[in-house]
mmCIF file of C-alpha atoms in Angstrom:
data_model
loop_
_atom_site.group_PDB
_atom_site.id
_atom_site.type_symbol
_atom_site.label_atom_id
_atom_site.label_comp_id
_atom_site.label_asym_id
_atom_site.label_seq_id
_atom_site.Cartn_x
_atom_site.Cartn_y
_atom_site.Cartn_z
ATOM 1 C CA UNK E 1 -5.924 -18.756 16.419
ATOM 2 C CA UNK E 2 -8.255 -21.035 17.779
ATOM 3 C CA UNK E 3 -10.900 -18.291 18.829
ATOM 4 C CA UNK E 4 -13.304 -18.374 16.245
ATOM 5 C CA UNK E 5 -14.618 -21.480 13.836
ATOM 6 C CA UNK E 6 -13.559 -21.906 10.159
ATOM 7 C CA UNK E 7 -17.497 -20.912 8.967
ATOM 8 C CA UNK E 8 -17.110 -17.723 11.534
ATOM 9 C CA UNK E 9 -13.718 -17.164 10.131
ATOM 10 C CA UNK E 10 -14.795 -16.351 6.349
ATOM 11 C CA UNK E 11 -17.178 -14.116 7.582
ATOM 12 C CA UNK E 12 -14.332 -11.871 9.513
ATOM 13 C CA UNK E 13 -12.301 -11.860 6.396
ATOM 14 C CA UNK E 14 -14.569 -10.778 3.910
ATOM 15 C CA UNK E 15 -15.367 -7.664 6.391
ATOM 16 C CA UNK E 16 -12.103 -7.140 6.980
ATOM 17 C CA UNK E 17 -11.690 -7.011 2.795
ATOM 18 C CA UNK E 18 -14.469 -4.597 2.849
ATOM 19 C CA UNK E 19 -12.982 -2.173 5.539
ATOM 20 C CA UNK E 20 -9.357 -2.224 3.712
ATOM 21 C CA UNK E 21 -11.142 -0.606 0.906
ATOM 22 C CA UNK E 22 -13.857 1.505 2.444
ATOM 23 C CA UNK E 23 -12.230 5.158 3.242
ATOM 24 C CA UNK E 24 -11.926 5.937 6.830
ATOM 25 C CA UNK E 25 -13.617 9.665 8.134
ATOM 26 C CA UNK E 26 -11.629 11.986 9.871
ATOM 27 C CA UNK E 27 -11.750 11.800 13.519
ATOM 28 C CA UNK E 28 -10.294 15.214 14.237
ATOM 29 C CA UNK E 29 -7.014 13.551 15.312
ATOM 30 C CA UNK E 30 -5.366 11.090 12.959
ATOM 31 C CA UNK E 31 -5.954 13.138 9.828
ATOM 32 C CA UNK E 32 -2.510 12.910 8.530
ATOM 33 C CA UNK E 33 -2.113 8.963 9.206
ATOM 34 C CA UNK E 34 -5.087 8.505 6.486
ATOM 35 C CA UNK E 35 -5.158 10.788 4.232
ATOM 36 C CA UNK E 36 -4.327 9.378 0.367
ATOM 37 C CA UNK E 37 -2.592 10.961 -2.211
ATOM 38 C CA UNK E 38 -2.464 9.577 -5.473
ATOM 39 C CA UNK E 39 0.608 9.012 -6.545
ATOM 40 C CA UNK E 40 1.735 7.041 -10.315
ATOM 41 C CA UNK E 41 5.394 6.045 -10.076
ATOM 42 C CA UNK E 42 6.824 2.662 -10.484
ATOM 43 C CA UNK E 43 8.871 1.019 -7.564
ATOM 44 C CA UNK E 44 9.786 -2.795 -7.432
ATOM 45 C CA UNK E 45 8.542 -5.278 -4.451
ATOM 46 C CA UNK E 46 10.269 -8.596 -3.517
ATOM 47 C CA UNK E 47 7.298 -10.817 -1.904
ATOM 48 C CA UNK E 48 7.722 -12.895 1.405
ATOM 49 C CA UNK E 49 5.502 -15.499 2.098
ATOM 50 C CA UNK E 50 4.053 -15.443 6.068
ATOM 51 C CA UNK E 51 4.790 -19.242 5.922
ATOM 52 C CA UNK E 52 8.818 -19.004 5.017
ATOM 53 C CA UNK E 53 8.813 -15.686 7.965
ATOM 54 C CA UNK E 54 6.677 -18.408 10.023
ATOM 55 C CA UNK E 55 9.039 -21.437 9.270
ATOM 56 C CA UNK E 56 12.550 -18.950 9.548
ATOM 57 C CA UNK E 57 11.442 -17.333 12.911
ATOM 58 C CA UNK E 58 10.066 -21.070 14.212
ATOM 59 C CA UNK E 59 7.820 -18.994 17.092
ATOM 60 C CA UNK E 60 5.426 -16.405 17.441
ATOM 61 C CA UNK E 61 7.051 -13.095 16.716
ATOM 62 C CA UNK E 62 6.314 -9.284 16.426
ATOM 63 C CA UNK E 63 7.056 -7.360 13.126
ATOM 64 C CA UNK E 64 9.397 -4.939 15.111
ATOM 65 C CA UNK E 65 11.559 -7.515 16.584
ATOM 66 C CA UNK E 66 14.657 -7.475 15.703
ATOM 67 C CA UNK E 67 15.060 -11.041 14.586
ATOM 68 C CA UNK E 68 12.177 -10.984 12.910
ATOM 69 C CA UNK E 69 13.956 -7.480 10.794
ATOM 70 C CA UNK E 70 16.364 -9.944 10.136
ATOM 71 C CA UNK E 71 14.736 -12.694 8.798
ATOM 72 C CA UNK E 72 12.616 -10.454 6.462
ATOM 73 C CA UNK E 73 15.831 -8.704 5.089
ATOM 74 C CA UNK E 74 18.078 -12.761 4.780
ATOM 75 C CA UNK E 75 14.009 -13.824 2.631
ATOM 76 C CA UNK E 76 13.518 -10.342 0.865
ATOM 77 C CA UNK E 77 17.541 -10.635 -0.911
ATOM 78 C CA UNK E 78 16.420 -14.257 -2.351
ATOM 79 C CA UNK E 79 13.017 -13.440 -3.213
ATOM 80 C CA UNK E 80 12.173 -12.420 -7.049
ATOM 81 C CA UNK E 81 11.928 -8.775 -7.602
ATOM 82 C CA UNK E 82 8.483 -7.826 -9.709
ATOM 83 C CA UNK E 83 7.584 -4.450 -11.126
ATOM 84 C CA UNK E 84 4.535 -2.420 -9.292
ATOM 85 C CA UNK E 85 2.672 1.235 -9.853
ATOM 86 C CA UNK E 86 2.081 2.767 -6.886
ATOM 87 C CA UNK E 87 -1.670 3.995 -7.374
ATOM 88 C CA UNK E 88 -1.835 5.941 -4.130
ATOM 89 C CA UNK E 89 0.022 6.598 -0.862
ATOM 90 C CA UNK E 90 -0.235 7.398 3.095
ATOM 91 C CA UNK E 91 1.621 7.151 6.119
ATOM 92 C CA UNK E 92 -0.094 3.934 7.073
ATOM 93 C CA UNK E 93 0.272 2.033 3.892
ATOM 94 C CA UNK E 94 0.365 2.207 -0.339
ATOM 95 C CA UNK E 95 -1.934 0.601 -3.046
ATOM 96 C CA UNK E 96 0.202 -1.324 -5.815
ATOM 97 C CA UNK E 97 -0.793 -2.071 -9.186
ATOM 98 C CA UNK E 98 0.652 -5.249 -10.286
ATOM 99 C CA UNK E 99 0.026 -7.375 -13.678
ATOM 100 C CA UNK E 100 -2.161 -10.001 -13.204
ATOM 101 C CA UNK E 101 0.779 -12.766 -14.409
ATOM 102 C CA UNK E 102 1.950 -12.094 -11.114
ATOM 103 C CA UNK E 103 -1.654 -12.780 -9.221
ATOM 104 C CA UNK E 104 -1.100 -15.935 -7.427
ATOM 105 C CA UNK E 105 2.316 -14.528 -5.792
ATOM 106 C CA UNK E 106 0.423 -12.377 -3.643
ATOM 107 C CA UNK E 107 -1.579 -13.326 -1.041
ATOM 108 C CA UNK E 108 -3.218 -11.446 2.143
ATOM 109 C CA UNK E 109 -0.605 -11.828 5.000
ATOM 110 C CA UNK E 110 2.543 -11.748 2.728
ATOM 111 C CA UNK E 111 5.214 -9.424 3.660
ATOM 112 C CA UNK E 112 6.713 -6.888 0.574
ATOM 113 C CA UNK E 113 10.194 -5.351 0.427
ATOM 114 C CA UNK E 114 10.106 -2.528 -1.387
ATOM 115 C CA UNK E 115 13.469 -1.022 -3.690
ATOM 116 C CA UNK E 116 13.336 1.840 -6.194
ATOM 117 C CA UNK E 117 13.038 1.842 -9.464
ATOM 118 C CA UNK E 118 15.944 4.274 -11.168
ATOM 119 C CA UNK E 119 14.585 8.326 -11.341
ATOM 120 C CA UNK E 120 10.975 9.118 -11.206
ATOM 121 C CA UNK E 121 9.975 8.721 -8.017
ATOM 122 C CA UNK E 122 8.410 11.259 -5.619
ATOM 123 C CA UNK E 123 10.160 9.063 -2.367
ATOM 124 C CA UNK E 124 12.321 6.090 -1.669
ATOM 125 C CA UNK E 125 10.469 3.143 -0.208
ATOM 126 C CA UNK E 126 13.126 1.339 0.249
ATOM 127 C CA UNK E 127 13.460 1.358 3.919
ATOM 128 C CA UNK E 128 9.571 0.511 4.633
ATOM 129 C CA UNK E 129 8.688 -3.139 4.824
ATOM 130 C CA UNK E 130 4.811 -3.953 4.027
ATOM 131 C CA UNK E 131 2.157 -6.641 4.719
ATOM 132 C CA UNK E 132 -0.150 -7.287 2.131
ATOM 133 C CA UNK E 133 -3.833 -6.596 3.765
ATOM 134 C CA UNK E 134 -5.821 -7.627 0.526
ATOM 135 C CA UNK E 135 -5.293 -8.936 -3.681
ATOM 136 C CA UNK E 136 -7.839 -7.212 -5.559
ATOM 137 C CA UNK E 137 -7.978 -9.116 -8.962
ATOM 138 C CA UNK E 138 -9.369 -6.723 -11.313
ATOM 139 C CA UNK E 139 -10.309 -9.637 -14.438
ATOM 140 C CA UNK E 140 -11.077 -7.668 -17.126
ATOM 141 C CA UNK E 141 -7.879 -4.774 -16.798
ATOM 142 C CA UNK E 142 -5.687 -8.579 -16.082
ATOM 143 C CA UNK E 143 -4.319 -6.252 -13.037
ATOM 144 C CA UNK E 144 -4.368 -6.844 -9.276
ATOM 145 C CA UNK E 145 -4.432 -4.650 -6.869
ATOM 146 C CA UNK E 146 -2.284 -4.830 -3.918
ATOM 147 C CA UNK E 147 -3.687 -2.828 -0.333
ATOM 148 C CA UNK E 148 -0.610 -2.742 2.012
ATOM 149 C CA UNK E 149 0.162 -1.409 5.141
ATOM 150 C CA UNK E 150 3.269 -0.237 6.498
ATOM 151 C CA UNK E 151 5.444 -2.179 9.452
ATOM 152 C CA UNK E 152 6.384 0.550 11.695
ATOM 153 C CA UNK E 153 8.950 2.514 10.502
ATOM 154 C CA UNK E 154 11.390 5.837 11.592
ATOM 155 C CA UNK E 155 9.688 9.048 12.418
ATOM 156 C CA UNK E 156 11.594 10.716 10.080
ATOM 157 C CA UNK E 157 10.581 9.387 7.270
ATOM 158 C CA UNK E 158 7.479 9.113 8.107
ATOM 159 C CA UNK E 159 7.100 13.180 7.978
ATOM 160 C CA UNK E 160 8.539 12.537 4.179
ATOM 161 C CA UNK E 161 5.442 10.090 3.370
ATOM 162 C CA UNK E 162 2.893 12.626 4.395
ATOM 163 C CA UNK E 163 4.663 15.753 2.867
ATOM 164 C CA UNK E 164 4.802 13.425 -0.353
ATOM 165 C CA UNK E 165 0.828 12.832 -0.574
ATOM 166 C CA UNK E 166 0.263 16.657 0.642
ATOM 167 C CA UNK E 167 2.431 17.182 -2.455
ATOM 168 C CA UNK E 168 1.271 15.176 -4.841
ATOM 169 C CA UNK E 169 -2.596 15.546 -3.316
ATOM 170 C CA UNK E 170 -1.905 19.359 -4.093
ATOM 171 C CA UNK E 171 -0.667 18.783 -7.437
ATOM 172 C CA UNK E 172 -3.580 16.989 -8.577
ATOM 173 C CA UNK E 173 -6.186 19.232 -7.328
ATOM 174 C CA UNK E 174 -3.920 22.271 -9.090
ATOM 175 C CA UNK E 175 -4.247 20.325 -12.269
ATOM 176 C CA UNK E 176 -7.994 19.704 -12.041
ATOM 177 C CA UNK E 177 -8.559 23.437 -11.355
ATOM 178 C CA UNK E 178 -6.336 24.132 -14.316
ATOM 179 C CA UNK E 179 -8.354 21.770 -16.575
ATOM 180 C CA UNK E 180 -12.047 23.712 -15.194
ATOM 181 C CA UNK E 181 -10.752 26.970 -15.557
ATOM 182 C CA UNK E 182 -9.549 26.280 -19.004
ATOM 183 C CA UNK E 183 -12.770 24.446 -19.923
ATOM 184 C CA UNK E 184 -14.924 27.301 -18.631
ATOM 185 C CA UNK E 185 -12.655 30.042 -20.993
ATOM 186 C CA UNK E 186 -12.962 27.507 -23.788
ATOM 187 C CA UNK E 187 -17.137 27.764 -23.393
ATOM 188 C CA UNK E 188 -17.574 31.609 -22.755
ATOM 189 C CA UNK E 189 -15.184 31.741 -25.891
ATOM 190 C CA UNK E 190 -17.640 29.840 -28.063
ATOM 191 C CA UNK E 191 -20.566 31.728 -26.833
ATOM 192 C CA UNK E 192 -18.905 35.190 -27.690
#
């Protein structure tokens, strides 16, 4: 916005890439706003370009406004509907796995609308609305990876996110303390 030169401005964004995927350490407080389940289940996105919010809204605008709710919903119905994998979730955002025919639809700054996908999913995402924080293009699996945080969003389910990636965090530590325990009987079985 006029603070910072183009050359200084490069510099900010890579570091910002960086910190979206470096994992944060607890602080003793916000514990619950950070901590990542991973989660596999498929839900569909409908991408917004910050340029068609920018030219809809025609002024600066916050994401909680209600015109600017408005605008996002009037974009999201006309937007094209692609199929993600969420790869893992928290209260402050989700990391998408999209193919990577679909990597120059996404861009860092976009808005996503998220709908669900028919059975199979631990939550509805449906009434969060995301900003896409960084595109990962992972070449070689012809995948990108989407980092996305969360517009602010009701309290309520808010508490569902995070008992979600408790869940599913739970889950996933039960099934790798299944797999040890049955490796370790499968070794002292051999040796008797």
């Amino acid at each position: 916005r006029g603070w910072i030169s183009d050359d200084d401005f490069s510099h900010v964004e890579r570091a910002r890439g960086r910190l979206v995927r470096t994992s944060r350490s607890w602080d003793g407080q916000n514990r619950r706003q950070f901590e990542r389940g991973p989660c596999a289940f498929e839900v569909n996105v409908a991408c917004i370009t910050k340029d068609s919010i920018d030219e809809e809204m025609k002024t600066s605008y916050e994401e909680s406004d209600e015109k600017f709710v408005q605008a996002f919903n009037g974009l999201a119905a006309e937007s094209r509907v692609e199929s993600t994998r969420v790869q893992d979730l928290s209260a402050s955002g989700v990391a998408l796995v999209a193919g990577d025919k679909d990597k120059d639809q996404f861009h860092a700054g976009d808005y996503l609308a998220f709908s669900e996908i028919d059975g199979g999913s631990p939550i509805d995402l449906s009434p969060i609305r995301g900003c896409i924080l960084d595109a990962e293009h992972m070449e070689e699996q012809h995948q990108v990876i989407l980092h996305v945080r969360f517009l602010p969003y009701d309290g309520e389910l808010r508490k569902q996110v995070i008992r979600t990636v408790y869940e599913e965090s739970e889950q996933a530590q039960a099934e790798k303390r299944e797999k040890v325990e049955g490796g370790e009987k499968a070794q002292r079985s051999e040796k008797a």
